[in-house]
Structures are given as C-alpha cells and as structure tokens.
Amino acid sequence: MEEKIESADISLMTEIATLYYVEGETQEVISKRLNVSRVKVGRLLKRAHAEGVVDVRVRQHPSASAELEKELLRRFNIKRALIALDHADEDTQRAGVASLVADHLSRTLHDGSIVAVGMGRNVGAVAENTFDQGERKCSFVCAIGGSLRAGEYMNPDHICRRLAIKFGGDSETLYAPALVQNPELRDAMYENPTVRQTMDRARRADIALIGVGDVSENSNMVRMGWFSPEEIAEARLSGTVGDMMGYDFIDLYGNPSVTPMQGRVIGLSISDLARIPDVIAVASENTKAVGILGALRTGVIDTLATSVTNAHTILRLDEATPDSKS
C-alpha cells in the first residue's frame, strides 16, 4: 500500500523538485542544503512524478526533424510542421503530438485571438496537454456541432471550455448537432440565427484547430454511430481516403469525394478553412497517413502536427502518387 504523504512532505517535495528540475542542483547538494538524507531526496523526487508535481516531457531535438519539416514545407507549401517522436503506445503518441501543438498555441495566441475548434481525440488531447497560460483573453469557438455519442473528451464544446480555462479566455458553443439526416436539413440549420452567429464568428478565426480522420470500419465516425461500416466501405470503394473536421470527405488528391456521407455535418467547410490564416491539422495515428496526404493536397493546411513515421510515410506516398493538380 502506498504511504500517505504528510503536508510537511508536500512542501518539502515541491521545494526539492524545484531545486532539482528548475535550478539544476544535484541530489547531494539538495540533501546538504535542506539537511535531509539522499534517500529521502530521491524518494520525494519519485513521489513528485507520481503526484503530478513534476511533468517531464522528452521532445525530439529540432535538428532531428529539421530535414523532415523542410521537405514537408517544400512539398506541400505549408508554413510549419510539428513532428513528434514515435511511440508504441497510441495515447502517449497522441500526447506527444498534442504537446507540440499546445506549445505552438502558447507562442502564437494573444489577447483578442479567435480559435475555431474541431472535435476528436487529437484535438481533445491538445487541451489536455496545455499548461495554464495565464490571462490571454482569447476566444475558443466551436467549429462543428456536438454529439452525445462522442463524449465530453471529444466534443468541441468541452474542448473549447478546457482550452479557455488554460488560456484564461472564453468559449462559445455551436448549438447544433454535428450530424443531421440530409444536406437539406443541414442547410436549414445554417439559416438559424443562433447557429449562423457562431458559425460566422468561427469563420473569422485567426487559427483553426482540426483533426484529420481516416476512413475505416474502426474510425470514430463508426464508433459514434454516425455512419455504418457498410457506408464506410462504399466510400472507400469510391476513392474516399479521409475527412477533415469530421466531414468534408476527400480523395487522395484533396478533391471532394463523391459519397452519400457528404454534406450532412454542421461545421466549417474546406472553403471556410481556406480563409483562416493558420489551420492546424492534428493527426497522431499511423493509420492516418493517406488521409493526411489528401488533407495536405487540399491546400488549406498551414500547420501539420503528426509523428515521425507519418511524416516519412506521407512523403513516400506523395512520391508514389503525384498530385493530379500539380
């Protein structure tokens, strides 16, 4: 059984962690300075990790990914590529990619910034891996409707709220379902004044934070019940390789794919994203390389955040399948 930590030890643990990780003191120096044993110093440093007082992150050295980033920028005319180290564990991989996006946001956002926020596990991970940033007075606006089946973690409303807390800003909900039965109902929803007001604000965003989906029977869209495995299989046969923002299905060359699934989701479109200065596409899973390539070929992505393996795969796929629009 784990021993209970006393309040005095909590204070000491924090002081030791600060001396060791912030000021760079050795455990021996800390032991002498605070008049505690080396054993206790080591024990409290381990406990600091367990209690969440210390959060150590290992990031790839810039030189290690510089060539990859340079080639991605050259090939796809994007502004930046955020490349995270590969990890066998999917959740750890997602957190690594999300941390790079969180760092980018912390450097970029300022008072008055508007961020249009999509949905999904990768976008949700950005909120989870953002440290408190103080008062930025920026706004996070839902760029797609919500879904009960998605759960809090993946819903844009909850992601916006978490980001607003981290950055000391505000959030705005899009009061509409993410998925409707047909394009006609979607178009009618766009005429609703409440929906139109939020959508118009999302369109004026400085940054859009979106996910890129793959088209498979194991995708989030199938798990949430949006589309059946049969519909997904039919879409793949018609050339659909992925989606942006949970909809706007695309083929390998970034063109809109012809599928009955198209036009049923309420949210920003590719043409809307094209007018936003920094569209950040976040995709950590290695199953998404083909979808990411299609998304890059739409020409609306400004910042790509993904893994080393995905970056290599995307470049190889691009060589093997020259863009028909080039």
mmCIF file of C-alpha atoms in Angstrom:
data_model
loop_
_atom_site.group_PDB
_atom_site.id
_atom_site.type_symbol
_atom_site.label_atom_id
_atom_site.label_comp_id
_atom_site.label_asym_id
_atom_site.label_seq_id
_atom_site.Cartn_x
_atom_site.Cartn_y
_atom_site.Cartn_z
ATOM 1 C CA MET A 1 0.000 0.000 0.000
ATOM 2 C CA GLU A 2 1.285 3.468 -0.893
ATOM 3 C CA GLU A 3 2.248 5.524 2.147
ATOM 4 C CA LYS A 4 0.279 8.654 2.946
ATOM 5 C CA ILE A 5 2.226 11.834 2.340
ATOM 6 C CA GLU A 6 2.073 14.483 5.042
ATOM 7 C CA SER A 7 1.525 18.185 4.335
ATOM 8 C CA ALA A 8 5.065 18.986 5.509
ATOM 9 C CA ASP A 9 6.433 16.486 2.998
ATOM 10 C CA ILE A 10 4.325 18.039 0.217
ATOM 11 C CA SER A 11 6.021 21.385 0.819
ATOM 12 C CA LEU A 12 9.443 19.722 1.010
ATOM 13 C CA MET A 13 8.736 17.660 -2.098
ATOM 14 C CA THR A 14 7.867 20.796 -4.086
ATOM 15 C CA GLU A 15 10.985 22.594 -2.881
ATOM 16 C CA ILE A 16 13.206 19.627 -3.749
ATOM 17 C CA ALA A 17 11.622 19.292 -7.190
ATOM 18 C CA THR A 18 12.170 22.995 -7.860
ATOM 19 C CA LEU A 19 15.824 22.825 -6.817
ATOM 20 C CA TYR A 20 16.447 19.697 -8.886
ATOM 21 C CA TYR A 21 14.499 20.407 -12.093
ATOM 22 C CA VAL A 22 14.439 24.209 -12.242
ATOM 23 C CA GLU A 23 17.700 25.261 -10.604
ATOM 24 C CA GLY A 24 19.670 22.181 -11.690
ATOM 25 C CA GLU A 25 21.056 21.274 -8.269
ATOM 26 C CA THR A 26 22.296 17.724 -7.655
ATOM 27 C CA GLN A 27 20.616 15.439 -5.128
ATOM 28 C CA GLU A 28 23.739 15.617 -2.961
ATOM 29 C CA VAL A 29 23.692 19.422 -2.865
ATOM 30 C CA ILE A 30 19.946 19.417 -2.100
ATOM 31 C CA SER A 31 20.480 16.892 0.697
ATOM 32 C CA LYS A 32 23.079 19.096 2.383
ATOM 33 C CA ARG A 33 21.206 22.337 1.742
ATOM 34 C CA LEU A 34 17.921 21.108 3.233
ATOM 35 C CA ASN A 35 19.503 18.816 5.818
ATOM 36 C CA VAL A 36 17.674 15.695 4.638
ATOM 37 C CA SER A 37 19.058 12.332 3.600
ATOM 38 C CA ARG A 38 19.907 11.493 -0.009
ATOM 39 C CA VAL A 39 17.433 8.624 0.235
ATOM 40 C CA LYS A 40 14.592 10.981 1.169
ATOM 41 C CA VAL A 41 15.533 13.399 -1.629
ATOM 42 C CA GLY A 42 15.352 10.576 -4.166
ATOM 43 C CA ARG A 43 12.104 9.242 -2.704
ATOM 44 C CA LEU A 44 10.397 12.639 -2.813
ATOM 45 C CA LEU A 45 11.558 13.276 -6.387
ATOM 46 C CA LYS A 46 9.935 9.994 -7.437
ATOM 47 C CA ARG A 47 6.838 10.945 -5.473
ATOM 48 C CA ALA A 48 6.752 14.327 -7.239
ATOM 49 C CA HIS A 49 6.300 12.455 -10.524
ATOM 50 C CA ALA A 50 3.592 10.228 -9.099
ATOM 51 C CA GLU A 51 1.686 13.164 -7.584
ATOM 52 C CA GLY A 52 1.869 15.233 -10.768
ATOM 53 C CA VAL A 53 4.052 17.940 -9.210
ATOM 54 C CA VAL A 54 6.633 17.244 -11.918
ATOM 55 C CA ASP A 55 5.725 16.626 -15.558
ATOM 56 C CA VAL A 56 8.793 15.658 -17.572
ATOM 57 C CA ARG A 57 8.408 15.652 -21.354
ATOM 58 C CA VAL A 58 11.002 14.431 -23.827
ATOM 59 C CA ARG A 59 10.811 16.168 -27.189
ATOM 60 C CA GLN A 60 12.730 15.500 -30.339
ATOM 61 C CA HIS A 61 15.710 17.799 -30.805
ATOM 62 C CA PRO A 62 14.947 20.331 -33.573
ATOM 63 C CA SER A 63 17.875 19.119 -35.683
ATOM 64 C CA ALA A 64 16.475 15.565 -35.724
ATOM 65 C CA SER A 65 13.286 16.600 -37.537
ATOM 66 C CA ALA A 66 14.586 19.649 -39.400
ATOM 67 C CA GLU A 67 15.029 17.838 -42.712
ATOM 68 C CA LEU A 68 11.606 16.200 -42.465
ATOM 69 C CA GLU A 69 9.983 19.543 -41.722
ATOM 70 C CA LYS A 70 11.868 21.245 -44.542
ATOM 71 C CA GLU A 71 10.739 18.624 -47.049
ATOM 72 C CA LEU A 72 7.098 18.761 -45.908
ATOM 73 C CA LEU A 73 7.110 22.548 -46.248
ATOM 74 C CA ARG A 74 8.644 22.329 -49.711
ATOM 75 C CA ARG A 75 6.305 19.616 -50.989
ATOM 76 C CA PHE A 76 3.015 20.931 -49.656
ATOM 77 C CA ASN A 77 3.598 24.675 -49.325
ATOM 78 C CA ILE A 78 2.669 24.677 -45.621
ATOM 79 C CA LYS A 79 4.024 27.149 -43.069
ATOM 80 C CA ARG A 80 5.279 24.698 -40.452
ATOM 81 C CA ALA A 81 5.403 21.039 -39.481
ATOM 82 C CA LEU A 82 5.375 19.874 -35.863
ATOM 83 C CA ILE A 83 6.888 16.392 -35.775
ATOM 84 C CA ALA A 84 6.733 14.294 -32.597
ATOM 85 C CA LEU A 85 8.800 11.246 -31.718
ATOM 86 C CA ASP A 86 7.243 7.869 -32.433
ATOM 87 C CA HIS A 87 5.867 5.856 -29.531
ATOM 88 C CA ALA A 88 4.388 2.366 -29.487
ATOM 89 C CA ASP A 89 1.597 3.400 -27.115
ATOM 90 C CA GLU A 90 -1.153 5.243 -29.012
ATOM 91 C CA ASP A 91 -2.130 7.501 -26.117
ATOM 92 C CA THR A 92 1.495 8.502 -25.476
ATOM 93 C CA GLN A 93 1.941 9.182 -29.194
ATOM 94 C CA ARG A 94 -1.164 11.362 -29.226
ATOM 95 C CA ALA A 95 0.024 13.279 -26.163
ATOM 96 C CA GLY A 96 3.417 13.900 -27.785
ATOM 97 C CA VAL A 97 1.869 15.403 -30.916
ATOM 98 C CA ALA A 98 -0.652 17.390 -28.854
ATOM 99 C CA SER A 99 2.121 18.862 -26.688
ATOM 100 C CA LEU A 100 3.798 20.332 -29.762
ATOM 101 C CA VAL A 101 0.513 21.937 -30.803
ATOM 102 C CA ALA A 102 -0.007 23.272 -27.264
ATOM 103 C CA ASP A 103 3.458 24.866 -27.392
ATOM 104 C CA HIS A 104 2.650 26.415 -30.770
ATOM 105 C CA LEU A 105 -0.572 27.885 -29.401
ATOM 106 C CA SER A 106 1.211 29.262 -26.330
ATOM 107 C CA ARG A 107 3.660 31.092 -28.607
ATOM 108 C CA THR A 108 1.008 32.297 -31.053
ATOM 109 C CA LEU A 109 -2.122 33.275 -29.150
ATOM 110 C CA HIS A 110 -2.545 36.799 -27.849
ATOM 111 C CA ASP A 111 -5.322 38.994 -26.495
ATOM 112 C CA GLY A 112 -8.171 39.042 -28.970
ATOM 113 C CA SER A 113 -7.197 35.874 -30.849
ATOM 114 C CA ILE A 114 -10.053 33.648 -32.027
ATOM 115 C CA VAL A 115 -9.553 29.888 -32.359
ATOM 116 C CA ALA A 116 -12.064 27.733 -34.246
ATOM 117 C CA VAL A 117 -12.051 24.313 -32.584
ATOM 118 C CA GLY A 118 -12.944 20.974 -34.155
ATOM 119 C CA MET A 119 -13.679 17.667 -32.469
ATOM 120 C CA GLY A 120 -11.970 14.327 -31.870
ATOM 121 C CA ARG A 121 -9.341 12.644 -29.734
ATOM 122 C CA ASN A 122 -6.365 14.515 -31.191
ATOM 123 C CA VAL A 123 -7.958 17.925 -30.764
ATOM 124 C CA GLY A 124 -9.088 16.968 -27.255
ATOM 125 C CA ALA A 125 -5.525 15.906 -26.407
ATOM 126 C CA VAL A 126 -4.290 19.438 -27.166
ATOM 127 C CA ALA A 127 -6.454 20.787 -24.339
ATOM 128 C CA GLU A 128 -5.268 18.041 -22.000
ATOM 129 C CA ASN A 129 -1.597 18.728 -22.741
ATOM 130 C CA THR A 130 -1.724 22.514 -22.395
ATOM 131 C CA PHE A 131 -0.332 24.052 -19.227
ATOM 132 C CA ASP A 132 -2.072 27.044 -17.670
ATOM 133 C CA GLN A 133 -1.132 30.081 -19.740
ATOM 134 C CA GLY A 134 -2.480 32.911 -17.625
ATOM 135 C CA GLU A 135 -4.855 35.553 -18.950
ATOM 136 C CA ARG A 136 -4.696 35.662 -22.744
ATOM 137 C CA LYS A 137 -8.256 36.957 -23.270
ATOM 138 C CA CYS A 138 -8.645 34.889 -26.429
ATOM 139 C CA SER A 139 -11.772 33.085 -27.623
ATOM 140 C CA PHE A 140 -12.324 29.437 -28.477
ATOM 141 C CA VAL A 141 -15.312 28.889 -30.761
ATOM 142 C CA CYS A 142 -16.846 25.562 -31.751
ATOM 143 C CA ALA A 143 -16.287 24.992 -35.459
ATOM 144 C CA ILE A 144 -18.550 21.942 -35.605
ATOM 145 C CA GLY A 145 -21.707 20.831 -33.806
ATOM 146 C CA GLY A 146 -21.762 18.353 -30.950
ATOM 147 C CA SER A 147 -22.611 14.699 -30.486
ATOM 148 C CA LEU A 148 -23.767 12.889 -27.354
ATOM 149 C CA ARG A 149 -22.053 9.717 -28.501
ATOM 150 C CA ALA A 150 -18.695 11.454 -28.809
ATOM 151 C CA GLY A 151 -18.471 12.027 -25.062
ATOM 152 C CA GLU A 152 -17.070 15.078 -23.298
ATOM 153 C CA TYR A 153 -13.439 14.478 -24.199
ATOM 154 C CA MET A 154 -14.003 14.631 -27.962
ATOM 155 C CA ASN A 155 -16.832 17.175 -28.169
ATOM 156 C CA PRO A 156 -15.808 20.645 -29.394
ATOM 157 C CA ASP A 157 -17.831 22.401 -26.688
ATOM 158 C CA HIS A 158 -15.929 20.695 -23.892
ATOM 159 C CA ILE A 159 -12.605 21.099 -25.680
ATOM 160 C CA CYS A 160 -13.282 24.832 -26.070
ATOM 161 C CA ARG A 161 -14.086 25.146 -22.387
ATOM 162 C CA ARG A 162 -10.909 23.330 -21.336
ATOM 163 C CA LEU A 163 -8.771 25.482 -23.626
ATOM 164 C CA ALA A 164 -10.469 28.648 -22.381
ATOM 165 C CA ILE A 165 -9.617 27.685 -18.805
ATOM 166 C CA LYS A 166 -5.981 27.000 -19.710
ATOM 167 C CA PHE A 167 -5.576 30.293 -21.586
ATOM 168 C CA GLY A 168 -7.791 32.421 -19.366
ATOM 169 C CA GLY A 169 -10.117 33.176 -22.267
ATOM 170 C CA ASP A 170 -13.751 32.461 -23.158
ATOM 171 C CA SER A 171 -15.542 29.778 -25.147
ATOM 172 C CA GLU A 172 -18.551 29.778 -27.456
ATOM 173 C CA THR A 173 -20.763 26.766 -28.136
ATOM 174 C CA LEU A 174 -22.288 25.932 -31.503
ATOM 175 C CA TYR A 175 -25.836 24.990 -30.500
ATOM 176 C CA ALA A 176 -26.394 22.392 -33.194
ATOM 177 C CA PRO A 177 -25.873 18.662 -33.702
ATOM 178 C CA ALA A 178 -22.750 17.615 -35.542
ATOM 179 C CA LEU A 179 -24.627 15.230 -37.827
ATOM 180 C CA VAL A 180 -28.057 15.592 -39.432
ATOM 181 C CA GLN A 181 -30.041 13.275 -41.705
ATOM 182 C CA ASN A 182 -29.518 15.034 -45.030
ATOM 183 C CA PRO A 183 -27.971 18.107 -46.687
ATOM 184 C CA GLU A 184 -31.347 19.871 -46.846
ATOM 185 C CA LEU A 185 -31.717 19.771 -43.062
ATOM 186 C CA ARG A 186 -28.127 20.957 -42.658
ATOM 187 C CA ASP A 187 -28.790 23.940 -44.930
ATOM 188 C CA ALA A 188 -31.925 24.789 -42.937
ATOM 189 C CA MET A 189 -29.917 24.681 -39.694
ATOM 190 C CA TYR A 190 -27.424 27.148 -41.185
ATOM 191 C CA GLU A 191 -30.279 29.642 -41.509
ATOM 192 C CA ASN A 192 -30.959 29.518 -37.761
ATOM 193 C CA PRO A 193 -29.788 32.881 -36.282
ATOM 194 C CA THR A 194 -28.065 31.252 -33.273
ATOM 195 C CA VAL A 195 -26.200 28.760 -35.437
ATOM 196 C CA ARG A 196 -25.332 31.413 -38.029
ATOM 197 C CA GLN A 197 -23.894 33.775 -35.395
ATOM 198 C CA THR A 198 -21.483 31.192 -34.013
ATOM 199 C CA MET A 199 -20.535 29.915 -37.469
ATOM 200 C CA ASP A 200 -19.786 33.459 -38.637
ATOM 201 C CA ARG A 201 -17.536 34.007 -35.629
ATOM 202 C CA ALA A 202 -15.727 30.710 -36.289
ATOM 203 C CA ARG A 203 -15.164 31.793 -39.887
ATOM 204 C CA ARG A 204 -13.391 34.938 -38.616
ATOM 205 C CA ALA A 205 -10.919 32.884 -36.568
ATOM 206 C CA ASP A 206 -7.185 33.509 -36.610
ATOM 207 C CA ILE A 207 -6.477 29.823 -36.003
ATOM 208 C CA ALA A 208 -8.423 26.629 -36.702
ATOM 209 C CA LEU A 209 -7.620 23.503 -34.721
ATOM 210 C CA ILE A 210 -8.857 20.449 -36.605
ATOM 211 C CA GLY A 211 -8.420 16.710 -36.802
ATOM 212 C CA VAL A 212 -7.907 14.540 -39.861
ATOM 213 C CA GLY A 213 -9.838 11.296 -39.989
ATOM 214 C CA ASP A 214 -9.212 8.014 -41.738
ATOM 215 C CA VAL A 215 -11.936 6.091 -43.495
ATOM 216 C CA SER A 216 -12.084 2.681 -41.845
ATOM 217 C CA GLU A 217 -14.529 0.422 -40.066
ATOM 218 C CA ASN A 218 -12.734 1.307 -36.810
ATOM 219 C CA SER A 219 -12.959 5.083 -37.228
ATOM 220 C CA ASN A 220 -14.572 7.358 -34.654
ATOM 221 C CA MET A 221 -17.440 8.032 -37.049
ATOM 222 C CA VAL A 222 -18.388 4.344 -36.996
ATOM 223 C CA ARG A 223 -17.903 4.021 -33.231
ATOM 224 C CA MET A 224 -20.165 7.030 -32.668
ATOM 225 C CA GLY A 225 -22.808 5.558 -34.957
ATOM 226 C CA TRP A 226 -22.633 8.383 -37.497
ATOM 227 C CA PHE A 227 -22.068 6.012 -40.385
ATOM 228 C CA SER A 228 -22.299 2.248 -40.751
ATOM 229 C CA PRO A 229 -19.351 0.006 -41.681
ATOM 230 C CA GLU A 230 -21.140 -0.607 -44.980
ATOM 231 C CA GLU A 231 -21.295 3.125 -45.738
ATOM 232 C CA ILE A 232 -17.599 3.452 -44.905
ATOM 233 C CA ALA A 233 -16.729 0.514 -47.166
ATOM 234 C CA GLU A 234 -18.744 2.045 -50.017
ATOM 235 C CA ALA A 235 -16.992 5.394 -49.514
ATOM 236 C CA ARG A 236 -13.587 3.727 -49.687
ATOM 237 C CA LEU A 237 -14.525 1.982 -52.928
ATOM 238 C CA SER A 238 -15.437 5.379 -54.391
ATOM 239 C CA GLY A 239 -11.964 6.717 -53.568
ATOM 240 C CA THR A 240 -12.544 8.406 -50.198
ATOM 241 C CA VAL A 241 -9.340 8.309 -48.104
ATOM 242 C CA GLY A 242 -10.151 10.615 -45.186
ATOM 243 C CA ASP A 243 -12.045 13.550 -43.792
ATOM 244 C CA MET A 244 -11.293 16.969 -42.358
ATOM 245 C CA MET A 245 -13.145 18.230 -39.281
ATOM 246 C CA GLY A 246 -15.184 15.011 -39.153
ATOM 247 C CA TYR A 247 -16.699 15.593 -42.580
ATOM 248 C CA ASP A 248 -15.676 17.121 -45.923
ATOM 249 C CA PHE A 249 -14.639 13.728 -47.234
ATOM 250 C CA ILE A 250 -11.710 13.855 -49.626
ATOM 251 C CA ASP A 251 -9.877 11.631 -52.064
ATOM 252 C CA LEU A 252 -6.138 11.053 -52.278
ATOM 253 C CA TYR A 253 -5.669 14.246 -54.295
ATOM 254 C CA GLY A 254 -7.549 16.547 -51.934
ATOM 255 C CA ASN A 255 -10.689 16.704 -54.054
ATOM 256 C CA PRO A 256 -14.165 16.344 -52.513
ATOM 257 C CA SER A 257 -15.146 12.694 -52.748
ATOM 258 C CA VAL A 258 -18.467 11.556 -54.149
ATOM 259 C CA THR A 259 -20.245 9.764 -51.323
ATOM 260 C CA PRO A 260 -23.719 9.903 -49.723
ATOM 261 C CA MET A 261 -21.951 10.695 -46.426
ATOM 262 C CA GLN A 262 -21.018 14.122 -47.781
ATOM 263 C CA GLY A 263 -22.920 17.250 -46.736
ATOM 264 C CA ARG A 264 -24.572 16.080 -43.513
ATOM 265 C CA VAL A 265 -22.343 17.620 -40.833
ATOM 266 C CA ILE A 266 -22.817 21.142 -39.457
ATOM 267 C CA GLY A 267 -19.496 22.920 -39.270
ATOM 268 C CA LEU A 268 -16.847 24.867 -41.154
ATOM 269 C CA SER A 269 -16.181 23.723 -44.710
ATOM 270 C CA ILE A 270 -12.893 23.480 -46.582
ATOM 271 C CA SER A 271 -13.670 26.804 -48.268
ATOM 272 C CA ASP A 272 -14.189 28.363 -44.811
ATOM 273 C CA LEU A 273 -10.873 26.944 -43.592
ATOM 274 C CA ALA A 274 -9.092 28.370 -46.634
ATOM 275 C CA ARG A 275 -9.767 31.891 -45.316
ATOM 276 C CA ILE A 276 -8.336 31.225 -41.829
ATOM 277 C CA PRO A 277 -4.659 32.279 -41.512
ATOM 278 C CA ASP A 278 -3.403 29.250 -39.549
ATOM 279 C CA VAL A 279 -5.225 25.935 -39.988
ATOM 280 C CA ILE A 280 -3.582 23.386 -37.701
ATOM 281 C CA ALA A 281 -4.231 19.745 -38.663
ATOM 282 C CA VAL A 282 -3.517 17.308 -35.824
ATOM 283 C CA ALA A 283 -3.222 13.576 -36.543
ATOM 284 C CA SER A 284 -1.053 11.240 -34.498
ATOM 285 C CA GLU A 285 -2.222 7.748 -35.501
ATOM 286 C CA ASN A 286 -0.105 5.900 -38.070
ATOM 287 C CA THR A 287 -3.289 4.715 -39.802
ATOM 288 C CA LYS A 288 -3.955 8.261 -40.997
ATOM 289 C CA ALA A 289 -1.040 8.878 -43.366
ATOM 290 C CA VAL A 290 -3.171 8.553 -46.522
ATOM 291 C CA GLY A 291 -5.874 10.832 -45.082
ATOM 292 C CA ILE A 292 -3.239 13.383 -44.070
ATOM 293 C CA LEU A 293 -1.806 13.372 -47.589
ATOM 294 C CA GLY A 294 -5.258 14.068 -49.023
ATOM 295 C CA ALA A 295 -5.772 16.863 -46.481
ATOM 296 C CA LEU A 296 -2.425 18.449 -47.336
ATOM 297 C CA ARG A 297 -3.310 18.372 -51.017
ATOM 298 C CA THR A 298 -6.448 20.458 -50.411
ATOM 299 C CA GLY A 299 -4.104 23.407 -49.925
ATOM 300 C CA VAL A 300 -5.839 24.717 -46.805
ATOM 301 C CA ILE A 301 -3.493 23.264 -44.159
ATOM 302 C CA ASP A 302 -0.943 25.716 -42.747
ATOM 303 C CA THR A 303 0.463 23.717 -39.825
ATOM 304 C CA LEU A 304 0.740 19.929 -39.738
ATOM 305 C CA ALA A 305 1.219 18.161 -36.413
ATOM 306 C CA THR A 306 1.976 14.450 -36.647
ATOM 307 C CA SER A 307 4.527 11.724 -35.928
ATOM 308 C CA VAL A 308 7.903 10.917 -37.483
ATOM 309 C CA THR A 309 6.523 7.726 -39.051
ATOM 310 C CA ASN A 310 3.573 9.568 -40.565
ATOM 311 C CA ALA A 311 5.861 12.253 -41.955
ATOM 312 C CA HIS A 312 8.057 9.676 -43.695
ATOM 313 C CA THR A 313 5.022 7.748 -44.996
ATOM 314 C CA ILE A 314 3.354 10.903 -46.342
ATOM 315 C CA LEU A 315 6.486 11.879 -48.264
ATOM 316 C CA ARG A 316 6.842 8.374 -49.749
ATOM 317 C CA LEU A 317 3.153 8.302 -50.722
ATOM 318 C CA ASP A 318 3.463 11.714 -52.335
ATOM 319 C CA GLU A 319 6.342 10.461 -54.471
ATOM 320 C CA ALA A 320 4.396 7.326 -55.447
ATOM 321 C CA THR A 321 1.153 9.189 -56.255
ATOM 322 C CA PRO A 322 1.961 12.532 -57.934
ATOM 323 C CA ASP A 323 -0.755 15.118 -57.324
ATOM 324 C CA SER A 324 -3.016 15.307 -60.362
ATOM 325 C CA LYS A 325 -3.379 19.066 -59.751
ATOM 326 C CA SER A 326 0.377 19.685 -59.983
#
